[in-house]
Amino acid sequence: GGDVKAGRAKASACAACHGIDGISKLPEAPNLAGQTEEYLVKALNDFRTGERKNEMMSMMAKTLSDADVANLAAYYHSLGKP
Amino acid sequence: GGDVKAGRAKASACAACHGIDGISKLPEAPNLAGQTEEYLVKALNDFRTGERKNEMMSMMAKTLSDADVANLAAYYHSLGKP
């Protein structure tokens, strides 16, 4: 599992769309709070590899390391279901 | 927007993984409760067209009509954030 505190720091890049609390700020962006780490890691990795495509996310995900992905997943999972 | 009641009926096919309450039953499946209709419609349509791929969802989504997609999105959105 990733590091929640490191994930929170990294999540500043995600917050404009997904919220720092994991609640979406935009109709096209999903809530992330309380999703499983497995789902979140797969989603980010699918954007990184191009298996899943989205104009914004394909760009953002390419900036992430494996550790970033694990940490972000740990952070958004830790928020629990809102 | 779709019809919540029709969506609830259709959601029996989704419930084993996503819960009839929109809370995931499996680590690989996301919570759906309270996601925006826009996000849910796009996700289902991306699985229908093959733009987004997942062994289970690619199969399930192909069984859905445009009305089913709208109704399911209305239903899972209506559950609110858990």
PDB file of C-alpha atoms in Angstrom:
ATOM      1  CA  GLY A   1       0.000   0.000   0.000  1.00  0.00           C
ATOM      2  CA  GLY A   2       0.973   3.611  -0.492  1.00  0.00           C
ATOM      3  CA  ASP A   3       1.637   6.411   1.931  1.00  0.00           C
ATOM      4  CA  VAL A   4      -1.447   8.478   2.772  1.00  0.00           C
ATOM      5  CA  LYS A   5       0.473  11.588   3.766  1.00  0.00           C
ATOM      6  CA  ALA A   6       2.597  11.585   0.607  1.00  0.00           C
ATOM      7  CA  GLY A   7      -0.568  10.958  -1.377  1.00  0.00           C
ATOM      8  CA  ARG A   8      -2.280  13.944   0.182  1.00  0.00           C
ATOM      9  CA  ALA A   9       0.630  16.177  -0.835  1.00  0.00           C
ATOM     10  CA  LYS A  10       0.536  14.847  -4.393  1.00  0.00           C
ATOM     11  CA  ALA A  11      -3.249  15.222  -4.553  1.00  0.00           C
ATOM     12  CA  SER A  12      -2.921  18.996  -4.811  1.00  0.00           C
ATOM     13  CA  ALA A  13      -2.586  18.331  -8.546  1.00  0.00           C
ATOM     14  CA  CYS A  14      -5.875  16.405  -8.580  1.00  0.00           C
ATOM     15  CA  ALA A  15      -7.953  18.650  -6.352  1.00  0.00           C
ATOM     16  CA  ALA A  16      -9.236  21.131  -8.930  1.00  0.00           C
ATOM     17  CA  CYS A  17     -11.321  18.372 -10.519  1.00  0.00           C
ATOM     18  CA  HIS A  18     -11.605  15.599  -7.906  1.00  0.00           C
ATOM     19  CA  GLY A  19     -11.513  17.728  -4.739  1.00  0.00           C
ATOM     20  CA  ILE A  20      -8.939  17.441  -1.983  1.00  0.00           C
ATOM     21  CA  ASP A  21     -11.750  15.593  -0.185  1.00  0.00           C
ATOM     22  CA  GLY A  22     -12.283  13.252  -3.149  1.00  0.00           C
ATOM     23  CA  ILE A  23     -15.638  14.785  -4.061  1.00  0.00           C
ATOM     24  CA  SER A  24     -15.846  15.846  -7.680  1.00  0.00           C
ATOM     25  CA  LYS A  25     -15.820  19.534  -8.558  1.00  0.00           C
ATOM     26  CA  LEU A  26     -16.900  18.985 -12.169  1.00  0.00           C
ATOM     27  CA  PRO A  27     -19.697  16.946 -13.742  1.00  0.00           C
ATOM     28  CA  GLU A  28     -17.233  15.006 -15.873  1.00  0.00           C
ATOM     29  CA  ALA A  29     -14.957  13.997 -12.987  1.00  0.00           C
ATOM     30  CA  PRO A  30     -15.744  11.110 -10.645  1.00  0.00           C
ATOM     31  CA  ASN A  31     -15.729  11.160  -6.862  1.00  0.00           C
ATOM     32  CA  LEU A  32     -12.677   9.269  -5.620  1.00  0.00           C
ATOM     33  CA  ALA A  33     -13.218   9.225  -1.860  1.00  0.00           C
ATOM     34  CA  GLY A  34     -13.463   5.704  -0.539  1.00  0.00           C
ATOM     35  CA  GLN A  35     -12.788   3.897  -3.795  1.00  0.00           C
ATOM     36  CA  THR A  36     -10.621   0.818  -3.271  1.00  0.00           C
ATOM     37  CA  GLU A  37      -6.874   1.143  -3.712  1.00  0.00           C
ATOM     38  CA  GLU A  38      -7.017  -1.621  -6.306  1.00  0.00           C
ATOM     39  CA  TYR A  39      -9.501   0.298  -8.451  1.00  0.00           C
ATOM     40  CA  LEU A  40      -7.640   3.598  -8.117  1.00  0.00           C
ATOM     41  CA  VAL A  41      -4.239   2.076  -8.945  1.00  0.00           C
ATOM     42  CA  LYS A  42      -5.670   0.350 -12.009  1.00  0.00           C
ATOM     43  CA  ALA A  43      -7.407   3.525 -13.206  1.00  0.00           C
ATOM     44  CA  LEU A  44      -4.217   5.592 -12.935  1.00  0.00           C
ATOM     45  CA  ASN A  45      -2.072   2.903 -14.510  1.00  0.00           C
ATOM     46  CA  ASP A  46      -4.548   2.483 -17.364  1.00  0.00           C
ATOM     47  CA  PHE A  47      -4.294   6.227 -18.038  1.00  0.00           C
ATOM     48  CA  ARG A  48      -0.490   6.008 -17.842  1.00  0.00           C
ATOM     49  CA  THR A  49      -0.279   3.216 -20.384  1.00  0.00           C
ATOM     50  CA  GLY A  50      -2.990   4.594 -22.649  1.00  0.00           C
ATOM     51  CA  GLU A  51      -5.273   1.602 -22.053  1.00  0.00           C
ATOM     52  CA  ARG A  52      -7.785   4.170 -20.787  1.00  0.00           C
ATOM     53  CA  LYS A  53      -7.971   7.576 -22.419  1.00  0.00           C
ATOM     54  CA  ASN A  54      -9.121  10.996 -21.265  1.00  0.00           C
ATOM     55  CA  GLU A  55      -7.736  14.307 -22.442  1.00  0.00           C
ATOM     56  CA  MET A  56      -6.976  15.567 -18.946  1.00  0.00           C
ATOM     57  CA  MET A  57      -6.153  12.318 -17.188  1.00  0.00           C
ATOM     58  CA  SER A  58      -3.906  10.938 -19.910  1.00  0.00           C
ATOM     59  CA  MET A  59      -1.768  14.058 -19.468  1.00  0.00           C
ATOM     60  CA  MET A  60      -1.846  14.135 -15.682  1.00  0.00           C
ATOM     61  CA  ALA A  61      -1.145  10.437 -15.203  1.00  0.00           C
ATOM     62  CA  LYS A  62       2.009  10.592 -17.300  1.00  0.00           C
ATOM     63  CA  THR A  63       3.564  12.795 -14.599  1.00  0.00           C
ATOM     64  CA  LEU A  64       3.142  10.086 -11.944  1.00  0.00           C
ATOM     65  CA  SER A  65       5.645   7.505 -10.718  1.00  0.00           C
ATOM     66  CA  ASP A  66       4.624   4.071  -9.426  1.00  0.00           C
ATOM     67  CA  ALA A  67       5.067   5.436  -5.901  1.00  0.00           C
ATOM     68  CA  ASP A  68       2.861   8.448  -6.680  1.00  0.00           C
ATOM     69  CA  VAL A  69       0.125   6.125  -7.942  1.00  0.00           C
ATOM     70  CA  ALA A  70       0.287   3.990  -4.804  1.00  0.00           C
ATOM     71  CA  ASN A  71       0.312   7.052  -2.550  1.00  0.00           C
ATOM     72  CA  LEU A  72      -2.590   8.759  -4.319  1.00  0.00           C
ATOM     73  CA  ALA A  73      -4.625   5.553  -4.174  1.00  0.00           C
ATOM     74  CA  ALA A  74      -3.904   5.218  -0.455  1.00  0.00           C
ATOM     75  CA  TYR A  75      -4.891   8.832   0.142  1.00  0.00           C
ATOM     76  CA  TYR A  76      -8.181   8.857  -1.752  1.00  0.00           C
ATOM     77  CA  HIS A  77      -9.116   5.456  -0.362  1.00  0.00           C
ATOM     78  CA  SER A  78      -8.406   6.698   3.162  1.00  0.00           C
ATOM     79  CA  LEU A  79     -11.026   9.428   2.877  1.00  0.00           C
ATOM     80  CA  GLY A  80     -13.740   6.810   3.121  1.00  0.00           C
ATOM     81  CA  LYS A  81     -17.128   7.077   1.558  1.00  0.00           C
ATOM     82  CA  PRO A  82     -18.245  10.664   1.846  1.00  0.00           C
TER      83      PRO A  82
ATOM     84  CA  GLY B   1     -31.991  12.569 -17.687  1.00  0.00           C
ATOM     85  CA  GLY B   2     -33.006   8.980 -17.187  1.00  0.00           C
ATOM     86  CA  ASP B   3     -35.690   7.336 -15.127  1.00  0.00           C
ATOM     87  CA  VAL B   4     -34.575   6.381 -11.625  1.00  0.00           C
ATOM     88  CA  LYS B   5     -37.137   3.626 -11.158  1.00  0.00           C
ATOM     89  CA  ALA B   6     -36.350   1.974 -14.495  1.00  0.00           C
ATOM     90  CA  GLY B   7     -32.662   2.312 -13.636  1.00  0.00           C
ATOM     91  CA  ARG B   8     -33.143   0.563 -10.326  1.00  0.00           C
ATOM     92  CA  ALA B   9     -34.802  -2.377 -12.082  1.00  0.00           C
ATOM     93  CA  LYS B  10     -31.977  -2.608 -14.616  1.00  0.00           C
ATOM     94  CA  ALA B  11     -29.360  -2.322 -11.866  1.00  0.00           C
ATOM     95  CA  SER B  12     -30.076  -5.866 -10.724  1.00  0.00           C
ATOM     96  CA  ALA B  13     -27.531  -6.826 -13.390  1.00  0.00           C
ATOM     97  CA  CYS B  14     -24.915  -4.516 -11.841  1.00  0.00           C
ATOM     98  CA  ALA B  15     -25.499  -5.260  -8.179  1.00  0.00           C
ATOM     99  CA  ALA B  16     -23.234  -8.304  -7.766  1.00  0.00           C
ATOM    100  CA  CYS B  17     -20.186  -6.085  -8.309  1.00  0.00           C
ATOM    101  CA  HIS B  18     -21.355  -2.495  -7.713  1.00  0.00           C
ATOM    102  CA  GLY B  19     -24.050  -3.143  -5.075  1.00  0.00           C
ATOM    103  CA  ILE B  20     -27.699  -2.239  -5.436  1.00  0.00           C
ATOM    104  CA  ASP B  21     -26.726   0.645  -3.126  1.00  0.00           C
ATOM    105  CA  GLY B  22     -23.835   1.654  -5.411  1.00  0.00           C
ATOM    106  CA  ILE B  23     -21.174   0.516  -2.947  1.00  0.00           C
ATOM    107  CA  SER B  24     -18.660  -1.855  -4.468  1.00  0.00           C
ATOM    108  CA  LYS B  25     -18.729  -5.526  -3.505  1.00  0.00           C
ATOM    109  CA  LEU B  26     -15.323  -6.293  -5.046  1.00  0.00           C
ATOM    110  CA  PRO B  27     -11.944  -4.591  -4.777  1.00  0.00           C
ATOM    111  CA  GLU B  28     -11.745  -4.136  -8.546  1.00  0.00           C
ATOM    112  CA  ALA B  29     -15.171  -2.491  -8.896  1.00  0.00           C
ATOM    113  CA  PRO B  30     -15.778   1.188  -8.140  1.00  0.00           C
ATOM    114  CA  ASN B  31     -18.476   2.651  -5.950  1.00  0.00           C
ATOM    115  CA  LEU B  32     -21.092   4.301  -8.162  1.00  0.00           C
ATOM    116  CA  ALA B  33     -23.389   5.962  -5.625  1.00  0.00           C
ATOM    117  CA  GLY B  34     -23.519   9.692  -6.084  1.00  0.00           C
ATOM    118  CA  GLN B  35     -21.343   9.903  -9.189  1.00  0.00           C
ATOM    119  CA  THR B  36     -22.621  12.473 -11.649  1.00  0.00           C
ATOM    120  CA  GLU B  37     -24.916  11.337 -14.437  1.00  0.00           C
ATOM    121  CA  GLU B  38     -22.481  12.797 -16.950  1.00  0.00           C
ATOM    122  CA  TYR B  39     -19.621  10.660 -15.647  1.00  0.00           C
ATOM    123  CA  LEU B  40     -21.727   7.495 -15.459  1.00  0.00           C
ATOM    124  CA  VAL B  41     -23.167   7.922 -18.963  1.00  0.00           C
ATOM    125  CA  LYS B  42     -19.708   8.493 -20.412  1.00  0.00           C
ATOM    126  CA  ALA B  43     -18.258   5.471 -18.598  1.00  0.00           C
ATOM    127  CA  LEU B  44     -20.989   3.158 -19.879  1.00  0.00           C
ATOM    128  CA  ASN B  45     -20.848   4.550 -23.397  1.00  0.00           C
ATOM    129  CA  ASP B  46     -17.055   4.222 -23.457  1.00  0.00           C
ATOM    130  CA  PHE B  47     -17.425   0.548 -22.531  1.00  0.00           C
ATOM    131  CA  ARG B  48     -20.114   0.140 -25.203  1.00  0.00           C
ATOM    132  CA  THR B  49     -17.936   1.590 -27.952  1.00  0.00           C
ATOM    133  CA  GLY B  50     -14.718  -0.084 -26.772  1.00  0.00           C
ATOM    134  CA  GLU B  51     -13.058   3.267 -26.017  1.00  0.00           C
ATOM    135  CA  ARG B  52     -12.721   1.923 -22.466  1.00  0.00           C
ATOM    136  CA  LYS B  53     -12.052  -1.756 -21.904  1.00  0.00           C
ATOM    137  CA  ASN B  54     -12.699  -4.148 -19.055  1.00  0.00           C
ATOM    138  CA  GLU B  55     -13.406  -7.859 -19.386  1.00  0.00           C
ATOM    139  CA  MET B  56     -16.637  -7.730 -17.395  1.00  0.00           C
ATOM    140  CA  MET B  57     -17.866  -4.252 -18.277  1.00  0.00           C
ATOM    141  CA  SER B  58     -17.214  -4.507 -21.991  1.00  0.00           C
ATOM    142  CA  MET B  59     -19.541  -7.508 -22.004  1.00  0.00           C
ATOM    143  CA  MET B  60     -22.204  -6.048 -19.729  1.00  0.00           C
ATOM    144  CA  ALA B  61     -22.339  -2.668 -21.437  1.00  0.00           C
ATOM    145  CA  LYS B  62     -23.023  -4.213 -24.829  1.00  0.00           C
ATOM    146  CA  THR B  63     -26.395  -5.378 -23.504  1.00  0.00           C
ATOM    147  CA  LEU B  64     -27.507  -1.804 -22.758  1.00  0.00           C
ATOM    148  CA  SER B  65     -29.608   0.556 -24.859  1.00  0.00           C
ATOM    149  CA  ASP B  66     -29.226   4.333 -24.767  1.00  0.00           C
ATOM    150  CA  ALA B  67     -32.265   4.446 -22.482  1.00  0.00           C
ATOM    151  CA  ASP B  68     -30.762   1.822 -20.160  1.00  0.00           C
ATOM    152  CA  VAL B  69     -27.596   3.899 -19.885  1.00  0.00           C
ATOM    153  CA  ALA B  70     -29.546   7.045 -19.033  1.00  0.00           C
ATOM    154  CA  ASN B  71     -31.724   5.194 -16.518  1.00  0.00           C
ATOM    155  CA  LEU B  72     -28.795   3.479 -14.791  1.00  0.00           C
ATOM    156  CA  ALA B  73     -26.936   6.772 -14.545  1.00  0.00           C
ATOM    157  CA  ALA B  74     -30.007   8.449 -13.051  1.00  0.00           C
ATOM    158  CA  TYR B  75     -30.408   5.620 -10.548  1.00  0.00           C
ATOM    159  CA  TYR B  76     -26.831   5.422  -9.294  1.00  0.00           C
ATOM    160  CA  HIS B  77     -26.561   9.204  -9.180  1.00  0.00           C
ATOM    161  CA  SER B  78     -29.768   9.387  -7.150  1.00  0.00           C
ATOM    162  CA  LEU B  79     -28.277   7.295  -4.360  1.00  0.00           C
ATOM    163  CA  GLY B  80     -26.132  10.223  -3.335  1.00  0.00           C
ATOM    164  CA  LYS B  81     -22.759   9.965  -1.742  1.00  0.00           C
ATOM    165  CA  PRO B  82     -22.833   7.061   0.691  1.00  0.00           C
TER     166      PRO B  82
END
